[in-house]
Coordinates of C-alpha atoms in Angstrom, one line a residue:
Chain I
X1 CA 0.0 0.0 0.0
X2 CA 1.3 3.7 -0.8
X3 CA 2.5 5.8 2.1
X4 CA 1.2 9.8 1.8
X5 CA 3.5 11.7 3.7
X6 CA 1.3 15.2 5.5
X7 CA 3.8 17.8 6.0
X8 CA 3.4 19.9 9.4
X9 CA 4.9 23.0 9.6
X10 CA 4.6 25.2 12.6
X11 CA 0.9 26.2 12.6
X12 CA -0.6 24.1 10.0
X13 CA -4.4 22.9 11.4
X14 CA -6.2 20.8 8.8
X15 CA -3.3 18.0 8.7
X16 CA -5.3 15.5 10.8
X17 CA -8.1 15.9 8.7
X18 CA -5.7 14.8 5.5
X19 CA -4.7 11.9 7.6
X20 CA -8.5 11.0 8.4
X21 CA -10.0 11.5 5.1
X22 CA -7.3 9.6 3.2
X23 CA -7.5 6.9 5.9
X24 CA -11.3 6.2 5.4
X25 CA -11.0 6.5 1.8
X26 CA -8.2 2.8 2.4
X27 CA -5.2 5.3 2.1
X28 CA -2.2 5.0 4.6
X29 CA -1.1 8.6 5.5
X30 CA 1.7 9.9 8.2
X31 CA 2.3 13.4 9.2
X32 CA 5.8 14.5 8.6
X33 CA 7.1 17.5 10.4
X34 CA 8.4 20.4 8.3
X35 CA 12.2 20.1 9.5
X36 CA 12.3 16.8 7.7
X37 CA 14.5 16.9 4.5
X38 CA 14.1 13.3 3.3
X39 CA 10.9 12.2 1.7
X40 CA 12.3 9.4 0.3
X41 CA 9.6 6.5 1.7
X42 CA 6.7 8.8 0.9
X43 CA 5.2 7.6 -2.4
X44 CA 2.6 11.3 -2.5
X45 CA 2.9 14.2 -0.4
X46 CA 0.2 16.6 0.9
X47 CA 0.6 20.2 2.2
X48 CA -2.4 21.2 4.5
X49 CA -4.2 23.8 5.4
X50 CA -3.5 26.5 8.3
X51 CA -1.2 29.3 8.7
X52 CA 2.6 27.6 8.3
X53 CA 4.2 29.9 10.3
X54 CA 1.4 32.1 11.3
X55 CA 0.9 33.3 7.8
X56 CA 3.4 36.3 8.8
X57 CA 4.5 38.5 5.9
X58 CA 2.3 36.6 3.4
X59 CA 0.6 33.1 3.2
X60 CA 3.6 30.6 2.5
X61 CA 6.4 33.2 2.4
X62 CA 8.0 31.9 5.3
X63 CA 6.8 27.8 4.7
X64 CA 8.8 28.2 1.9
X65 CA 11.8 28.5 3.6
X66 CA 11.1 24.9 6.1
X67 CA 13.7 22.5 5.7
X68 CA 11.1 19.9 4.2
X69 CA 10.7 22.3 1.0
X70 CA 13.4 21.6 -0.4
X71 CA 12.4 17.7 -0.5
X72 CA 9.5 18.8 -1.7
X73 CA 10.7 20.8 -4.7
X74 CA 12.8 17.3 -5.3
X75 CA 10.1 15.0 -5.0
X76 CA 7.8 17.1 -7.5
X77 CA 11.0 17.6 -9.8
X78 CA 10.9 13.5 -9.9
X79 CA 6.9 13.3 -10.6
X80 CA 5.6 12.2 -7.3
X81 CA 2.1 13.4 -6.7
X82 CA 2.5 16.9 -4.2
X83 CA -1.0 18.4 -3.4
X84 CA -1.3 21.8 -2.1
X85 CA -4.7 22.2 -0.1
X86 CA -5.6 25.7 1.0
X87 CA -2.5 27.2 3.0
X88 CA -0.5 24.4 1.0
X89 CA -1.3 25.9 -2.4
X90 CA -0.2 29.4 -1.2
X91 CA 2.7 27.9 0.3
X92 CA 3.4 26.2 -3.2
X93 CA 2.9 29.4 -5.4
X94 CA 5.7 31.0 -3.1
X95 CA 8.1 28.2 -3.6
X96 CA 7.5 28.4 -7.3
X97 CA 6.5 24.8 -7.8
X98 CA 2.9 26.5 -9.4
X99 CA 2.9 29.5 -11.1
X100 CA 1.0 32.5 -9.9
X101 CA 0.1 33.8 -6.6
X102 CA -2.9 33.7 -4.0
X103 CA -3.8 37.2 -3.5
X104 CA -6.5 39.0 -0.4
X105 CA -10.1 38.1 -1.0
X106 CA -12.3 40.1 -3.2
X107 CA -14.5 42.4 -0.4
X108 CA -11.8 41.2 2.4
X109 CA -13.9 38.3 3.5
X110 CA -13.1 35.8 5.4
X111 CA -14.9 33.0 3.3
X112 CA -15.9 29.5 5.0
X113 CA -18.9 28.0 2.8
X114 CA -19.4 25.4 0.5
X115 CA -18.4 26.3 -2.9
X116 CA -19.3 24.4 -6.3
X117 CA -16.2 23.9 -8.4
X118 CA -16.5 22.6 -12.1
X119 CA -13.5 19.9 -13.2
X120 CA -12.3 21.9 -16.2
X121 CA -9.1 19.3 -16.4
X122 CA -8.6 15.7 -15.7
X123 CA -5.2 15.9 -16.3
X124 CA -3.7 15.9 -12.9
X125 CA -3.2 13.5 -10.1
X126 CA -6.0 15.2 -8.3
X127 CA -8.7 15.4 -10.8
X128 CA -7.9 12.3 -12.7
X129 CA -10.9 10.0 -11.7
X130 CA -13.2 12.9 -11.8
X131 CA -15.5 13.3 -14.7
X132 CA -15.0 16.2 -16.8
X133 CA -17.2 19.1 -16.1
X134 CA -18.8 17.6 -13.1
X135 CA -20.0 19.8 -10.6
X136 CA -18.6 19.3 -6.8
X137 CA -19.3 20.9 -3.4
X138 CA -16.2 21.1 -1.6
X139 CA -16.0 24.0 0.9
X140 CA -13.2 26.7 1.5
X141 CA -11.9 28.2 4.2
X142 CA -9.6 31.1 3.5
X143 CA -8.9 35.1 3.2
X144 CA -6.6 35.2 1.1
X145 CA -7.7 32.9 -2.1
X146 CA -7.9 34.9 -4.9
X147 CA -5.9 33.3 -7.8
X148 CA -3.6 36.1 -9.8
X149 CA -1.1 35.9 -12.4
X150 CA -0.4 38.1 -15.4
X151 CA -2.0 37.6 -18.9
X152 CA 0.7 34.7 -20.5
X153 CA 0.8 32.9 -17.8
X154 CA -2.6 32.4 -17.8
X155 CA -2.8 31.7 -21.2
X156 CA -0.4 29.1 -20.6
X157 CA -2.5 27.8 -17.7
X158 CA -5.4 27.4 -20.6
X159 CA -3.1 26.5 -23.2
X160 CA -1.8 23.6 -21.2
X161 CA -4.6 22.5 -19.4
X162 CA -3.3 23.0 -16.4
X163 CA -6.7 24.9 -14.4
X164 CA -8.3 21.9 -12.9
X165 CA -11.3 23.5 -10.9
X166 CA -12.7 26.2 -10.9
X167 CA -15.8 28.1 -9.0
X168 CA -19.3 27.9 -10.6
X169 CA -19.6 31.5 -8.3
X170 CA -16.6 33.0 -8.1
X171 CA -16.4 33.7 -4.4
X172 CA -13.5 35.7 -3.8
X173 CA -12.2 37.3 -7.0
X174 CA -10.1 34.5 -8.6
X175 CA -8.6 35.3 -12.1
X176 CA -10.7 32.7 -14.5
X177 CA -12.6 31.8 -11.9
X178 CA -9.5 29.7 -10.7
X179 CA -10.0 26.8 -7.7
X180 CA -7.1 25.1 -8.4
X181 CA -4.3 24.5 -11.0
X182 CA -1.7 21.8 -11.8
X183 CA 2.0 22.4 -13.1
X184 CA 2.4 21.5 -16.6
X185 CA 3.2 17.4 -16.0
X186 CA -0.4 17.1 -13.6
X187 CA 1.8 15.5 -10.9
X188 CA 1.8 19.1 -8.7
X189 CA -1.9 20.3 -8.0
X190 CA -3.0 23.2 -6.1
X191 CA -6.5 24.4 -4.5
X192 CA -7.8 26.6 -2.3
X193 CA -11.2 24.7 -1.2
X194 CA -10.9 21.5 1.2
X195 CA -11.9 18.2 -0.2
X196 CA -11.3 16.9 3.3
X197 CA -13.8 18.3 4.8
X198 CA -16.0 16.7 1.7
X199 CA -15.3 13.1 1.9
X200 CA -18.6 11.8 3.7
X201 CA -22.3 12.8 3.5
X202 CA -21.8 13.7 7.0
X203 CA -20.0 16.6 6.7
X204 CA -22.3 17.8 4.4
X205 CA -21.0 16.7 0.7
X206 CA -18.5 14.0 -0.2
X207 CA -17.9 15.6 -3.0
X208 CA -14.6 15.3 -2.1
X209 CA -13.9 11.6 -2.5
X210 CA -13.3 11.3 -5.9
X211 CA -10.6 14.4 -6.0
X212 CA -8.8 12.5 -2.8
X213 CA -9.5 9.0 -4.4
X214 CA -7.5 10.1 -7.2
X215 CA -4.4 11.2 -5.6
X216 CA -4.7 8.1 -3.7
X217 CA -4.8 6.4 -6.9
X218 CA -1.6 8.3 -8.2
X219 CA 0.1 7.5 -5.2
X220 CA -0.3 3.7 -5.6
X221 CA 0.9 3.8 -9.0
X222 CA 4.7 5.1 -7.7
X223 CA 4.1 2.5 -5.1
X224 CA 4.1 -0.1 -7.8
X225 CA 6.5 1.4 -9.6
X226 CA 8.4 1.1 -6.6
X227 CA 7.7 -2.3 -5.9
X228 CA 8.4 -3.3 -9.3
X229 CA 12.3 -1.9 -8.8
X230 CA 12.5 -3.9 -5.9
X231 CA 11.2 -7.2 -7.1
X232 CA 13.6 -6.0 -10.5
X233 CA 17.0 -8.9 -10.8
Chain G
X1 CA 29.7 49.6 8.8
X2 CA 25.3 49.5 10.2
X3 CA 23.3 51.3 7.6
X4 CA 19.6 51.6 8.2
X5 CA 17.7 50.4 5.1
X6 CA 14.5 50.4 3.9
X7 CA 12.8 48.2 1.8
X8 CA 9.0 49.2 0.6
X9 CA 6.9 46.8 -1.1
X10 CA 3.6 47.5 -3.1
X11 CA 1.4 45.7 -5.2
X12 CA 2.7 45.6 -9.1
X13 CA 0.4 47.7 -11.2
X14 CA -2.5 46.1 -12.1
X15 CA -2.8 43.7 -9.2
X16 CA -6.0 44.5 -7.3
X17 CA -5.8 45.5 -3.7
X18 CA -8.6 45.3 -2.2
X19 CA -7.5 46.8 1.0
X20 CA -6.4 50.2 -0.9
X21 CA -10.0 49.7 -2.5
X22 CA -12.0 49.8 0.7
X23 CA -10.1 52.5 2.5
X24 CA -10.8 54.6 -1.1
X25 CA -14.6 54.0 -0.6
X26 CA -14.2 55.0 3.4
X27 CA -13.0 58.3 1.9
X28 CA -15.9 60.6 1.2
X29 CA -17.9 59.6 4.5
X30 CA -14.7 61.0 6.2
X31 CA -15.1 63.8 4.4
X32 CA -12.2 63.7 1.9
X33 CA -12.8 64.5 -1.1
X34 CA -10.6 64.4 -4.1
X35 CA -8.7 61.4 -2.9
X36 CA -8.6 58.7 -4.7
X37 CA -6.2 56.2 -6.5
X38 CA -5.0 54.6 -3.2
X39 CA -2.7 51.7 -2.7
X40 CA -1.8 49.6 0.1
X41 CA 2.1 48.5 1.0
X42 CA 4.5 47.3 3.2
X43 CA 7.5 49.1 5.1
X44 CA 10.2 47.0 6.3
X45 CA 13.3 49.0 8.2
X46 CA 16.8 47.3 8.5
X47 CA 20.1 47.5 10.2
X48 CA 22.6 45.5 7.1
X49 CA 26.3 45.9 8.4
X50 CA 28.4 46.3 5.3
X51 CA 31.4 47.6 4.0
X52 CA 29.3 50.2 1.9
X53 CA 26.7 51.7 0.9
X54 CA 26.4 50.0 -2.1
X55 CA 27.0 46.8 -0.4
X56 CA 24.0 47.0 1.7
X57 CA 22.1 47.8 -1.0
X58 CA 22.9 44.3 -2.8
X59 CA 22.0 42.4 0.6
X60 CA 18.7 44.4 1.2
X61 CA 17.6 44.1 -2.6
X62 CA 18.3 40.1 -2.8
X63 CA 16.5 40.0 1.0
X64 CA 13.5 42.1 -0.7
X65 CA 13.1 39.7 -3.4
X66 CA 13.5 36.6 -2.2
X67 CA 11.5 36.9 0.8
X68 CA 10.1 40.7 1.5
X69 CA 8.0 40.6 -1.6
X70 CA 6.6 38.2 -3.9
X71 CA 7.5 39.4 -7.4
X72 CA 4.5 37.8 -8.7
X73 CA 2.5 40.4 -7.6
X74 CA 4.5 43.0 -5.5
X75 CA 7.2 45.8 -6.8
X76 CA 10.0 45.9 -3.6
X77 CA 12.4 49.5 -3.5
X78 CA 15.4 49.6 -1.8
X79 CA 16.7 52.9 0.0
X80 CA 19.9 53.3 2.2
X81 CA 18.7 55.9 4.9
X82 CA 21.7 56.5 6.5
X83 CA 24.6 55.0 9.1
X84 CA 23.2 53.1 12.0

């Protein structure tokens, strides 16, 4: 079975959710604290939501600087699945492993409601199971969500088909209507609403499952990639 | 040598700011008028020891970039204020 690796950094708060969702959806998934700088057994890794070191100067511009980052950056630069959730996709637009930036809410809200995203790309390790166009309710949780990024890149985001979700009602401003974006090989996703929090009827929607059932899924295929080196002469 | 630096970061042109936004709308019920175009920022103030000037002006420009601002969407300027 695949191992998912949760990175903690000081101030993250939605990594036990990870662990719990992915564990009731038959995934196996350890936290890993941010000062770790070997990801090496982790066959996917997740960035959760929170404020990685209290959000000070701007979401992720500190989180960028953890230890961990730098095995992150390696692990994306090899193809293993990374998913940025919320605080994680911030903190992955500042390390530059996704283009753009997560800019103060439109109307300075703090937003925490169920949103509908459309899949606009199954192209990514998140979104792969999911059935194009297909409407979810996955909720966010966040002030500062509002995707920017100048005119080519997000031409290239189009281009590429590399914007995975996006609102049906844009809530907070986001440039194309932007939920969440991969990097141009699908393995590195991004997005600001929680499909944790939607994983069981429950909680209200479990909407969620299929996003998370698909990283899952991506994990276990570098699991038996992995196992297929081992058991290699 | 200590020279006090300052770094000031604003948002690139074109990049909303909503916070510059509200405080613009706050404007006329405050009685201000003829006001308007206003943008929010950041002010950071340094001590960099250096040998010069123009020394702590390299350390305080790569410092603004890499972690003061995000040049996606934020301009950082550099000024040397004086000896600390």
């Amino acid at each position: 079975m695949s191992r998912v690796g949760v990175v903690v950094f000081p101030g993250s708060n939605c990594e036990h959710d990870v662990v719990q969702a992915l564990g009731a959806l038959g995934g196996r998934a350890e936290l890993v604290w941010h000062s770790e700088t070997d990801l090496s057994g982790f066959d996917a890794v997740v960035l959760p939501g929170g404020f990685a070191h209290g959000d000070y100067l701007r979401p992720g511009a500190l989180a960028r600087f953890s230890p961990v980052m730098n095995a992150v950056a390696a692990f994306a630069e090899a193809g293993g699945p990374v998913l940025g959730i919320c605080n994680g996709f911030q903190v992955l637009t500042e390390a530059g492993l996704l283009p753009g930036a997560l800019q103060k809410n439109r109307g300075l809200t703090f937003l925490c409601e169920p949103t509908t995203l459309v899949v606009t790309s199954t192209r990514s390790v998140l979104t792969r199971t999911a059935t194009l166009g297909a409407e979810l309710v996955v909720p966010i949780n966040h002030f500062s969500g509002s995707y920017v990024c100048d005119d080519a890149t997000y031409l290239a985001l189009v281009e590429r088909d590399q914007v995975v979700l996006r609102y049906r009602d844009n809530p907070n401003g986001s440039r194309g209507d932007i939920a969440g974006i991969a990097n141009e090989a699908g393995n590195v996703v991004g997005l600001m609403p929680h499909p944790e929090r939607a994983f069981n009827a429950l909680l209200g929607s479990a909407d969620g499952r299929v996003l998370l059932e698909g990283f899952l899924a991506s994990a276990d295929d570098v699991a038996a990639t992995r196992v297929d080196l081992v058991a290699a002469p | 040598m200590e020279y006090a630096v300052r770094v000031e970061v604003t948002l690139r042109h074109g990049i909303a700011d909503p916070e510059g936004a509200t405080i613009e709308r706050a404007l006329p019920a405050l009685g201000f008028a003829g006001v308007h175009s206003v943008r929010t920022g950041k002010t950071f103030a340094l001590v960099v020891e250096a040998d010069s000037e123009a020394g702590a002006r390299e350390v305080a420009g790569s410092l603004a970039t890499r972690l003061l601002s995000n040049p996606v969407i934020e301009d950082a300027a550099v000024s040397v204020v004086g000896v600390a």
